[in-house]
mmCIF file of C-alpha atoms and ligand atoms in Angstrom:
data_model
loop_
_atom_site.group_PDB
_atom_site.id
_atom_site.type_symbol
_atom_site.label_atom_id
_atom_site.label_comp_id
_atom_site.label_asym_id
_atom_site.label_seq_id
_atom_site.Cartn_x
_atom_site.Cartn_y
_atom_site.Cartn_z
ATOM 1 C CA MET A 1 -32.224 -25.126 -17.379
ATOM 2 C CA LEU A 2 -33.782 -22.728 -14.884
ATOM 3 C CA ALA A 3 -35.384 -20.320 -17.354
ATOM 4 C CA HIS A 4 -35.127 -19.128 -20.931
ATOM 5 C CA ALA A 5 -36.698 -16.308 -22.910
ATOM 6 C CA LEU A 6 -36.664 -15.343 -26.547
ATOM 7 C CA HIS A 7 -37.730 -12.306 -28.512
ATOM 8 C CA SER A 8 -38.316 -13.193 -32.156
ATOM 9 C CA GLN A 9 -37.548 -10.525 -34.788
ATOM 10 C CA ILE A 10 -39.487 -12.436 -37.434
ATOM 11 C CA ASP A 11 -42.388 -9.940 -37.510
ATOM 12 C CA MET A 12 -39.973 -7.025 -37.891
ATOM 13 C CA HIS A 13 -37.988 -8.615 -40.741
ATOM 14 C CA GLN A 14 -41.079 -9.994 -42.505
ATOM 15 C CA ALA A 15 -41.850 -6.614 -44.080
ATOM 16 C CA TYR A 16 -38.474 -6.749 -45.877
ATOM 17 C CA GLY A 17 -38.472 -10.462 -46.770
ATOM 18 C CA GLY A 18 -35.263 -11.081 -44.815
ATOM 19 C CA VAL A 19 -32.950 -9.877 -42.060
ATOM 20 C CA VAL A 20 -31.992 -6.187 -42.217
ATOM 21 C CA PRO A 21 -28.714 -6.075 -40.222
ATOM 22 C CA GLU A 22 -29.060 -2.511 -38.936
ATOM 23 C CA LEU A 23 -32.642 -3.053 -37.771
ATOM 24 C CA ALA A 24 -31.636 -6.350 -36.144
ATOM 25 C CA SER A 25 -28.885 -4.827 -33.999
ATOM 26 C CA ARG A 26 -30.943 -1.768 -33.029
ATOM 27 C CA ASP A 27 -33.752 -4.075 -31.909
ATOM 28 C CA HIS A 28 -31.242 -6.225 -29.964
ATOM 29 C CA ILE A 29 -30.288 -3.093 -28.001
ATOM 30 C CA ARG A 30 -33.938 -2.501 -27.086
ATOM 31 C CA ARG A 31 -34.670 -6.122 -26.131
ATOM 32 C CA VAL A 32 -31.640 -7.643 -24.467
ATOM 33 C CA ILE A 33 -31.827 -6.049 -21.000
ATOM 34 C CA PRO A 34 -35.600 -6.510 -20.482
ATOM 35 C CA LEU A 35 -35.192 -10.151 -21.631
ATOM 36 C CA ALA A 36 -32.294 -10.745 -19.241
ATOM 37 C CA ARG A 37 -34.412 -9.289 -16.405
ATOM 38 C CA LEU A 38 -37.280 -11.578 -17.351
ATOM 39 C CA VAL A 39 -35.066 -14.685 -17.324
ATOM 40 C CA LEU A 40 -33.614 -13.793 -13.922
ATOM 41 C CA ALA A 41 -37.080 -13.206 -12.495
ATOM 42 C CA GLU A 42 -38.333 -16.524 -13.886
ATOM 43 C CA ALA A 43 -35.319 -18.342 -12.463
ATOM 44 C CA GLY A 44 -35.864 -16.601 -9.117
ATOM 45 C CA LEU A 45 -32.257 -15.353 -9.093
ATOM 46 C CA SER A 46 -30.636 -12.007 -8.446
ATOM 47 C CA LEU A 47 -27.718 -10.559 -10.431
ATOM 48 C CA ALA A 48 -25.412 -11.199 -7.472
ATOM 49 C CA GLN A 49 -26.009 -14.949 -7.829
ATOM 50 C CA ILE A 50 -24.541 -15.074 -11.353
ATOM 51 C CA ASP A 51 -21.086 -16.716 -11.488
ATOM 52 C CA HIS A 52 -20.274 -16.246 -15.184
ATOM 53 C CA VAL A 53 -21.759 -14.413 -18.163
ATOM 54 C CA ALA A 54 -21.702 -16.107 -21.596
ATOM 55 C CA TYR A 55 -22.324 -14.498 -24.970
ATOM 56 C CA THR A 56 -22.145 -15.395 -28.671
ATOM 57 C CA ARG A 57 -18.720 -14.297 -29.922
ATOM 58 C CA GLY A 58 -19.449 -15.359 -33.520
ATOM 59 C CA PRO A 59 -19.948 -16.169 -36.307
ATOM 60 C CA GLY A 60 -22.730 -13.824 -37.427
ATOM 61 C CA LEU A 61 -23.607 -10.213 -38.211
ATOM 62 C CA ALA A 62 -21.012 -7.955 -36.573
ATOM 63 C CA GLY A 63 -23.562 -5.354 -35.410
ATOM 64 C CA ALA A 64 -25.762 -7.921 -33.690
ATOM 65 C CA LEU A 65 -22.763 -9.711 -32.137
ATOM 66 C CA LEU A 66 -21.431 -6.416 -30.768
ATOM 67 C CA VAL A 67 -24.661 -5.745 -28.874
ATOM 68 C CA GLY A 68 -24.500 -9.129 -27.113
ATOM 69 C CA ALA A 69 -20.773 -8.839 -26.440
ATOM 70 C CA GLY A 70 -21.141 -5.254 -25.170
ATOM 71 C CA VAL A 71 -23.950 -6.105 -22.774
ATOM 72 C CA ALA A 72 -22.323 -9.339 -21.559
ATOM 73 C CA CYS A 73 -18.937 -7.723 -20.966
ATOM 74 C CA SER A 74 -20.381 -4.680 -19.182
ATOM 75 C CA LEU A 75 -22.628 -6.811 -17.011
ATOM 76 C CA ALA A 76 -19.758 -9.132 -16.066
ATOM 77 C CA ALA A 77 -17.455 -6.176 -15.388
ATOM 78 C CA ALA A 78 -20.079 -4.574 -13.131
ATOM 79 C CA LEU A 79 -20.543 -7.844 -11.249
ATOM 80 C CA GLY A 80 -16.812 -8.563 -11.114
ATOM 81 C CA ARG A 81 -17.307 -11.927 -12.840
ATOM 82 C CA PRO A 82 -15.544 -13.511 -15.842
ATOM 83 C CA VAL A 83 -17.167 -13.534 -19.263
ATOM 84 C CA ILE A 84 -17.096 -16.415 -21.780
ATOM 85 C CA GLY A 85 -17.404 -15.956 -25.572
ATOM 86 C CA ILE A 86 -19.091 -18.959 -27.218
ATOM 87 C CA HIS A 87 -19.210 -20.164 -30.835
ATOM 88 C CA HIS A 88 -22.768 -19.987 -32.177
ATOM 89 C CA LEU A 89 -22.547 -23.434 -33.807
ATOM 90 C CA GLU A 90 -21.156 -25.012 -30.647
ATOM 91 C CA GLY A 91 -24.304 -23.776 -28.936
ATOM 92 C CA HIS A 92 -26.448 -25.435 -31.621
ATOM 93 C CA LEU A 93 -24.638 -28.748 -31.553
ATOM 94 C CA LEU A 94 -24.720 -29.040 -27.749
ATOM 95 C CA SER A 95 -28.383 -27.907 -27.517
ATOM 96 C CA PRO A 96 -29.720 -31.528 -27.514
ATOM 97 C CA PHE A 97 -28.079 -31.920 -24.069
ATOM 98 C CA LEU A 98 -30.961 -29.791 -22.734
ATOM 99 C CA ALA A 99 -33.505 -32.347 -23.996
ATOM 100 C CA SER A 100 -34.850 -35.093 -21.730
ATOM 101 C CA ASP A 101 -33.215 -37.737 -23.929
ATOM 102 C CA ALA A 102 -29.689 -36.265 -23.897
ATOM 103 C CA PRO A 103 -26.977 -37.815 -26.108
ATOM 104 C CA GLU A 104 -23.636 -39.249 -25.014
ATOM 105 C CA PHE A 105 -20.279 -38.616 -26.702
ATOM 106 C CA PRO A 106 -19.072 -39.503 -29.304
ATOM 107 C CA PHE A 107 -21.584 -38.773 -32.067
ATOM 108 C CA VAL A 108 -22.005 -37.486 -35.593
ATOM 109 C CA ALA A 109 -23.594 -34.021 -35.700
ATOM 110 C CA LEU A 110 -25.668 -32.719 -38.586
ATOM 111 C CA LEU A 111 -25.659 -28.927 -38.246
ATOM 112 C CA VAL A 112 -28.286 -27.374 -40.466
ATOM 113 C CA SER A 113 -29.037 -23.689 -40.064
ATOM 114 C CA GLY A 114 -29.670 -20.648 -42.231
ATOM 115 C CA GLY A 115 -25.957 -20.066 -42.698
ATOM 116 C CA HIS A 116 -24.334 -23.487 -42.232
ATOM 117 C CA THR A 117 -24.657 -27.091 -43.347
ATOM 118 C CA GLN A 118 -22.012 -29.321 -41.805
ATOM 119 C CA LEU A 119 -21.431 -32.910 -40.781
ATOM 120 C CA MET A 120 -19.038 -33.253 -37.864
ATOM 121 C CA ARG A 121 -17.559 -35.928 -35.677
ATOM 122 C CA VAL A 122 -17.948 -34.818 -32.052
ATOM 123 C CA ASP A 123 -15.850 -36.645 -29.442
ATOM 124 C CA ASP A 124 -16.399 -34.210 -26.582
ATOM 125 C CA VAL A 125 -17.047 -30.511 -25.940
ATOM 126 C CA GLY A 126 -14.437 -28.731 -28.069
ATOM 127 C CA CYS A 127 -13.392 -31.883 -29.992
ATOM 128 C CA TYR A 128 -14.919 -31.304 -33.401
ATOM 129 C CA GLU A 129 -13.765 -32.812 -36.676
ATOM 130 C CA LEU A 130 -15.358 -31.423 -39.823
ATOM 131 C CA LEU A 131 -16.420 -34.318 -42.084
ATOM 132 C CA GLY A 132 -18.133 -32.330 -44.814
ATOM 133 C CA GLU A 133 -19.945 -29.068 -45.468
ATOM 134 C CA THR A 134 -21.777 -27.115 -48.121
ATOM 135 C CA ILE A 135 -19.687 -25.675 -50.924
ATOM 136 C CA ASP A 136 -22.313 -22.976 -51.650
ATOM 137 C CA ASP A 137 -25.763 -22.391 -50.091
ATOM 138 C CA ALA A 138 -26.754 -23.751 -46.683
ATOM 139 C CA ALA A 139 -29.778 -26.070 -46.326
ATOM 140 C CA GLY A 140 -31.763 -23.327 -44.573
ATOM 141 C CA GLU A 141 -30.840 -20.935 -47.363
ATOM 142 C CA ALA A 142 -32.141 -23.466 -49.912
ATOM 143 C CA PHE A 143 -35.445 -23.588 -48.025
ATOM 144 C CA ASP A 144 -35.571 -19.788 -47.737
ATOM 145 C CA LYS A 145 -34.642 -19.014 -51.358
ATOM 146 C CA SER A 146 -37.015 -21.641 -52.784
ATOM 147 C CA ALA A 147 -39.794 -20.284 -50.584
ATOM 148 C CA LYS A 148 -39.136 -16.800 -51.941
ATOM 149 C CA LEU A 149 -39.400 -18.120 -55.531
ATOM 150 C CA LEU A 150 -42.792 -19.582 -54.580
ATOM 151 C CA GLY A 151 -43.906 -16.213 -53.208
ATOM 152 C CA LEU A 152 -43.966 -17.442 -49.603
ATOM 153 C CA GLY A 153 -43.151 -15.163 -46.666
ATOM 154 C CA TYR A 154 -40.104 -14.927 -44.409
ATOM 155 C CA PRO A 155 -38.763 -17.116 -42.880
ATOM 156 C CA GLY A 156 -39.172 -19.408 -45.828
ATOM 157 C CA GLY A 157 -38.302 -22.759 -44.213
ATOM 158 C CA PRO A 158 -41.365 -23.175 -41.998
ATOM 159 C CA ALA A 159 -43.648 -21.624 -44.684
ATOM 160 C CA LEU A 160 -42.363 -24.016 -47.353
ATOM 161 C CA ALA A 161 -42.712 -26.973 -44.960
ATOM 162 C CA ARG A 162 -46.347 -26.018 -44.226
ATOM 163 C CA LEU A 163 -47.216 -25.791 -47.941
ATOM 164 C CA ALA A 164 -45.340 -29.044 -48.703
ATOM 165 C CA ALA A 165 -47.824 -30.948 -46.537
ATOM 166 C CA PHE A 166 -50.474 -30.371 -49.263
ATOM 167 C CA GLY A 167 -48.213 -31.275 -52.181
ATOM 168 C CA ASP A 168 -47.155 -34.380 -54.081
ATOM 169 C CA ALA A 169 -43.346 -34.531 -54.143
ATOM 170 C CA SER A 170 -43.329 -37.021 -57.045
ATOM 171 C CA ALA A 171 -45.150 -34.558 -59.342
ATOM 172 C CA VAL A 172 -41.940 -32.545 -59.855
ATOM 173 C CA THR A 173 -38.422 -33.864 -60.485
ATOM 174 C CA LEU A 174 -35.609 -31.961 -58.767
ATOM 175 C CA PRO A 175 -31.871 -32.769 -58.618
ATOM 176 C CA ARG A 176 -30.006 -34.218 -55.603
ATOM 177 C CA PRO A 177 -26.718 -32.274 -55.934
ATOM 178 C CA LEU A 178 -23.485 -34.056 -54.894
ATOM 179 C CA LEU A 179 -25.439 -37.113 -53.709
ATOM 180 C CA HIS A 180 -22.950 -39.461 -55.355
ATOM 181 C CA SER A 181 -19.871 -37.265 -54.923
ATOM 182 C CA GLY A 182 -18.252 -39.892 -52.714
ATOM 183 C CA ASN A 183 -17.506 -37.307 -50.016
ATOM 184 C CA LEU A 184 -19.641 -35.638 -47.350
ATOM 185 C CA ASP A 185 -19.905 -32.205 -48.964
ATOM 186 C CA PHE A 186 -23.205 -30.597 -49.944
ATOM 187 C CA SER A 187 -24.300 -28.166 -52.647
ATOM 188 C CA PHE A 188 -27.708 -26.492 -52.746
ATOM 189 C CA ALA A 189 -27.258 -23.610 -55.195
ATOM 190 C CA GLY A 190 -28.216 -25.765 -58.215
ATOM 191 C CA LEU A 191 -31.391 -26.888 -56.484
ATOM 192 C CA LYS A 192 -32.551 -23.300 -56.153
ATOM 193 C CA THR A 193 -31.955 -22.802 -59.912
ATOM 194 C CA ALA A 194 -33.984 -25.947 -60.649
ATOM 195 C CA VAL A 195 -36.831 -24.645 -58.478
ATOM 196 C CA ARG A 196 -36.702 -21.336 -60.379
ATOM 197 C CA THR A 197 -36.957 -23.236 -63.694
ATOM 198 C CA GLN A 198 -40.010 -25.165 -62.423
ATOM 199 C CA VAL A 199 -41.694 -21.965 -61.247
ATOM 200 C CA MET A 200 -40.981 -20.228 -64.573
ATOM 201 C CA LYS A 201 -42.354 -23.195 -66.538
ATOM 202 C CA LEU A 202 -45.711 -22.670 -64.860
ATOM 203 C CA GLY A 203 -45.668 -18.970 -65.746
ATOM 204 C CA THR A 204 -48.666 -16.965 -64.596
ATOM 205 C CA ASN A 205 -50.863 -20.065 -64.613
ATOM 206 C CA VAL A 206 -49.521 -21.347 -61.335
ATOM 207 C CA CYS A 207 -52.243 -22.719 -59.050
ATOM 208 C CA GLU A 208 -51.972 -23.506 -55.340
ATOM 209 C CA GLN A 209 -51.625 -27.245 -56.023
ATOM 210 C CA ASP A 210 -48.662 -26.661 -58.391
ATOM 211 C CA LYS A 211 -46.969 -24.538 -55.749
ATOM 212 C CA ALA A 212 -47.589 -27.167 -53.093
ATOM 213 C CA ASN A 213 -46.114 -29.852 -55.369
ATOM 214 C CA ILE A 214 -42.957 -27.806 -55.947
ATOM 215 C CA ALA A 215 -42.706 -27.126 -52.198
ATOM 216 C CA ALA A 216 -43.032 -30.847 -51.430
ATOM 217 C CA ALA A 217 -40.449 -31.780 -54.078
ATOM 218 C CA THR A 218 -38.022 -29.131 -52.768
ATOM 219 C CA GLN A 219 -38.372 -30.332 -49.194
ATOM 220 C CA GLU A 220 -37.939 -33.929 -50.369
ATOM 221 C CA ALA A 221 -34.774 -33.101 -52.347
ATOM 222 C CA ILE A 222 -33.156 -31.211 -49.450
ATOM 223 C CA THR A 223 -34.061 -33.746 -46.763
ATOM 224 C CA ASP A 224 -33.124 -36.674 -49.016
ATOM 225 C CA VAL A 225 -29.568 -35.356 -49.464
ATOM 226 C CA LEU A 226 -29.251 -34.477 -45.750
ATOM 227 C CA VAL A 227 -30.431 -37.938 -44.643
ATOM 228 C CA ARG A 228 -28.325 -39.915 -47.116
ATOM 229 C CA LYS A 229 -25.134 -37.975 -46.390
ATOM 230 C CA SER A 230 -25.789 -38.348 -42.638
ATOM 231 C CA LEU A 231 -26.040 -42.127 -43.056
ATOM 232 C CA GLN A 232 -22.810 -42.043 -45.066
ATOM 233 C CA ALA A 233 -21.105 -40.109 -42.228
ATOM 234 C CA LEU A 234 -22.324 -42.699 -39.708
ATOM 235 C CA ARG A 235 -20.977 -45.528 -41.870
ATOM 236 C CA GLN A 236 -17.667 -43.750 -42.410
ATOM 237 C CA THR A 237 -17.074 -43.026 -38.701
ATOM 238 C CA GLY A 238 -18.553 -46.297 -37.439
ATOM 239 C CA LEU A 239 -20.559 -44.296 -34.868
ATOM 240 C CA ALA A 240 -24.097 -45.301 -33.898
ATOM 241 C CA ARG A 241 -25.413 -41.946 -32.696
ATOM 242 C CA ILE A 242 -26.378 -38.757 -34.495
ATOM 243 C CA VAL A 243 -27.367 -35.340 -33.202
ATOM 244 C CA VAL A 244 -29.318 -32.943 -35.418
ATOM 245 C CA ALA A 245 -29.078 -29.237 -34.607
ATOM 246 C CA GLY A 246 -29.865 -25.837 -36.130
ATOM 247 C CA GLY A 247 -33.065 -24.298 -37.451
ATOM 248 C CA VAL A 248 -33.667 -26.859 -40.224
ATOM 249 C CA GLY A 249 -33.634 -29.533 -37.490
ATOM 250 C CA ALA A 250 -37.183 -28.354 -36.744
ATOM 251 C CA ASN A 251 -38.322 -29.756 -40.110
ATOM 252 C CA THR A 252 -40.685 -32.658 -39.457
ATOM 253 C CA ARG A 253 -40.058 -34.375 -42.790
ATOM 254 C CA LEU A 254 -36.304 -34.435 -42.041
ATOM 255 C CA ARG A 255 -37.048 -35.930 -38.617
ATOM 256 C CA GLU A 256 -39.444 -38.553 -40.044
ATOM 257 C CA ARG A 257 -36.959 -39.705 -42.691
ATOM 258 C CA LEU A 258 -33.953 -39.742 -40.375
ATOM 259 C CA ASN A 259 -35.863 -41.520 -37.584
ATOM 260 C CA SER A 260 -37.044 -44.308 -39.867
ATOM 261 C CA GLU A 261 -33.675 -44.801 -41.613
ATOM 262 C CA CYS A 262 -31.833 -44.849 -38.280
ATOM 263 C CA ALA A 263 -34.351 -47.145 -36.576
ATOM 264 C CA THR A 264 -33.623 -49.908 -39.090
ATOM 265 C CA ARG A 265 -29.867 -49.529 -38.441
ATOM 266 C CA GLN A 266 -29.998 -49.393 -34.600
ATOM 267 C CA ILE A 267 -28.750 -45.804 -34.678
ATOM 268 C CA ARG A 268 -29.870 -43.347 -31.983
ATOM 269 C CA VAL A 269 -31.040 -39.920 -33.155
ATOM 270 C CA HIS A 270 -31.145 -36.882 -30.845
ATOM 271 C CA TYR A 271 -32.753 -33.493 -31.423
ATOM 272 C CA PRO A 272 -32.988 -30.343 -29.338
ATOM 273 C CA GLU A 273 -36.417 -29.545 -27.902
ATOM 274 C CA MET A 274 -38.460 -27.901 -30.706
ATOM 275 C CA ALA A 275 -38.259 -24.496 -28.969
ATOM 276 C CA LEU A 276 -34.443 -24.718 -28.831
ATOM 277 C CA CYS A 277 -33.904 -25.734 -32.488
ATOM 278 C CA THR A 278 -33.708 -22.193 -33.814
ATOM 279 C CA ASP A 279 -31.442 -19.518 -32.321
ATOM 280 C CA ASN A 280 -31.730 -19.056 -28.564
ATOM 281 C CA GLY A 281 -29.698 -17.949 -25.556
ATOM 282 C CA ALA A 282 -30.092 -21.148 -23.545
ATOM 283 C CA MET A 283 -27.777 -23.096 -25.871
ATOM 284 C CA ILE A 284 -25.038 -20.464 -25.428
ATOM 285 C CA ALA A 285 -25.312 -20.622 -21.625
ATOM 286 C CA LEU A 286 -25.259 -24.432 -21.825
ATOM 287 C CA ALA A 287 -22.116 -24.525 -24.005
ATOM 288 C CA ALA A 288 -20.376 -22.218 -21.508
ATOM 289 C CA ALA A 289 -21.531 -24.372 -18.572
ATOM 290 C CA MET A 290 -20.294 -27.581 -20.239
ATOM 291 C CA ARG A 291 -16.919 -25.960 -20.929
ATOM 292 C CA LEU A 292 -16.702 -24.749 -17.315
ATOM 293 C CA GLN A 293 -17.428 -28.289 -16.080
ATOM 294 C CA ARG A 294 -14.529 -29.592 -18.159
ATOM 295 C CA GLY A 295 -12.196 -26.732 -17.345
ATOM 296 C CA THR A 296 -11.957 -25.741 -21.016
ATOM 297 C CA ALA A 297 -13.851 -22.426 -20.907
ATOM 298 C CA VAL A 298 -11.783 -19.458 -22.039
ATOM 299 C CA LEU A 299 -12.438 -16.933 -19.267
ATOM 300 C CA GLN A 300 -12.069 -13.283 -20.263
ATOM 301 C CA ILE A 301 -11.263 -11.345 -17.173
ATOM 302 C CA ASP A 302 -10.375 -8.056 -18.862
ATOM 303 C CA HIS A 303 -13.960 -7.741 -20.244
ATOM 304 C CA ALA A 304 -12.618 -6.391 -23.545
ATOM 305 C CA PHE A 305 -15.065 -6.585 -26.454
ATOM 306 C CA ASN A 306 -14.321 -9.502 -28.706
ATOM 307 C CA VAL A 307 -16.517 -10.597 -31.610
ATOM 308 C CA GLN A 308 -15.620 -12.838 -34.557
ATOM 309 C CA PRO A 309 -18.122 -12.458 -37.414
ATOM 310 C CA ARG A 310 -16.220 -15.181 -39.333
ATOM 311 C CA TRP A 311 -15.028 -17.975 -37.093
ATOM 312 C CA PRO A 312 -14.583 -21.639 -38.056
ATOM 313 C CA LEU A 313 -15.811 -24.029 -35.349
ATOM 314 C CA ALA A 314 -12.448 -25.806 -35.351
ATOM 315 C CA GLY A 315 -10.943 -22.488 -34.184
ATOM 316 C CA ALA A 316 -13.205 -22.602 -31.123
ATOM 317 C CA ALA A 317 -11.975 -26.076 -30.130
ATOM 318 C CA ALA A 318 -10.567 -26.600 -26.652
HETATM 319 O O1 KG4 B 401 -30.343 -21.914 -36.614
HETATM 320 P P1 KG4 B 401 -31.251 -20.878 -37.112
HETATM 321 O O2 KG4 B 401 -32.389 -20.443 -36.238
HETATM 322 O O3 KG4 B 401 -30.494 -19.569 -37.482
HETATM 323 C C1 KG4 B 401 -29.241 -19.566 -38.049
HETATM 324 O O4 KG4 B 401 -28.267 -19.648 -37.282
HETATM 325 O O5 KG4 B 401 -29.204 -19.519 -39.304
HETATM 326 O O6 KG4 B 401 -31.813 -21.413 -38.518
HETATM 327 C C2 KG4 B 401 -32.681 -20.660 -39.317
HETATM 328 C C3 KG4 B 401 -32.999 -21.452 -40.575
HETATM 329 C C4 KG4 B 401 -33.763 -20.640 -41.612
HETATM 330 O O7 KG4 B 401 -33.173 -20.828 -42.870
HETATM 331 C C5 KG4 B 401 -35.169 -21.240 -41.549
HETATM 332 O O8 KG4 B 401 -35.882 -21.140 -42.763
HETATM 333 C C6 KG4 B 401 -34.855 -22.683 -41.207
HETATM 334 O O9 KG4 B 401 -33.806 -22.594 -40.271
HETATM 335 N N1 KG4 B 401 -36.011 -23.397 -40.622
HETATM 336 C C7 KG4 B 401 -36.647 -24.424 -41.230
HETATM 337 C C8 KG4 B 401 -37.714 -24.806 -40.368
HETATM 338 N N2 KG4 B 401 -37.685 -23.991 -39.273
HETATM 339 C C9 KG4 B 401 -36.626 -23.142 -39.448
HETATM 340 N N3 KG4 B 401 -36.410 -25.039 -42.386
HETATM 341 C C10 KG4 B 401 -37.211 -26.050 -42.737
HETATM 342 N N4 KG4 B 401 -38.266 -26.468 -41.999
HETATM 343 C C11 KG4 B 401 -38.552 -25.881 -40.800
HETATM 344 N N5 KG4 B 401 -39.583 -26.320 -40.072
HETATM 345 ZN ZN1 ZN B 402 -28.313 -20.510 -35.493
#
């Protein structure tokens, strides 16, 4: 990686307690060109030295995707270079290849973001087999919605994790949905309801310690299910390597639990660098580069706009 830059919209969305799609895409328009200039300057490259332009084709908010696709396609057209549309989740699951301790294929991938919770078998770039996924809320959503119930700010995941450090997880009992379902699917909607019940039980009397205990118990319930299903996926596939990607992969409790469970089983665990856990452009460029290396990149030479707000990862396979 030569350079990478990120503009976070967290401050902007904080006032509304979540992402406002229209504000997000308008801000993308303002930020994307200055950021691209910054990255080029940091890398010491000129526009003429770019061979390909990659962008996120989907899934995601259509308005935000269109800004990236529009800029990428116009830039590539102006430079006379091909453009490559990349699947957002492919970017996440390949992002650990930018870390110093890069994985090797094949591996199990635990994809945990604000919108997705999936276990996959990954044999190579573009060879993804879905092993299980959430039937309702994503893990990040469970963090975010529980945080909201506790009156914590946006984004809820990191805020809940910070508060959990002061809590006692055993003080509150929360369910582990689908833990014994026998398959690799997840469900987090019931957990959010259980957190709501706990918060309501405390009524207006809630003190900081009670909130911290609920935060710790919530984090424990989510990470417990993620870790145990990941181990089940490793057993089922017979693989001895797991890659964790997506925003929730930044959670230190998840890392602690997974590291210790895997260490006793001689299983290697790989994470992206902390800064590349949540959404970033570097992982999209990397996915395009890895596809180019293998000759499996879909090169768009007509530069026509092409976004896919709903796009299963299997549909992006080589
Ligand atoms: O991958 P990502 O940046 O965006 C999506 O593609 O969704 O993931 C964002 C999600 C949010 O739900 C956020 O609360 C969660 O990742 N997250 C965390 C932590 N950092 C980010 N959840 C738990 N603990 C964290 N430290
Ligand atoms: Zn993401």
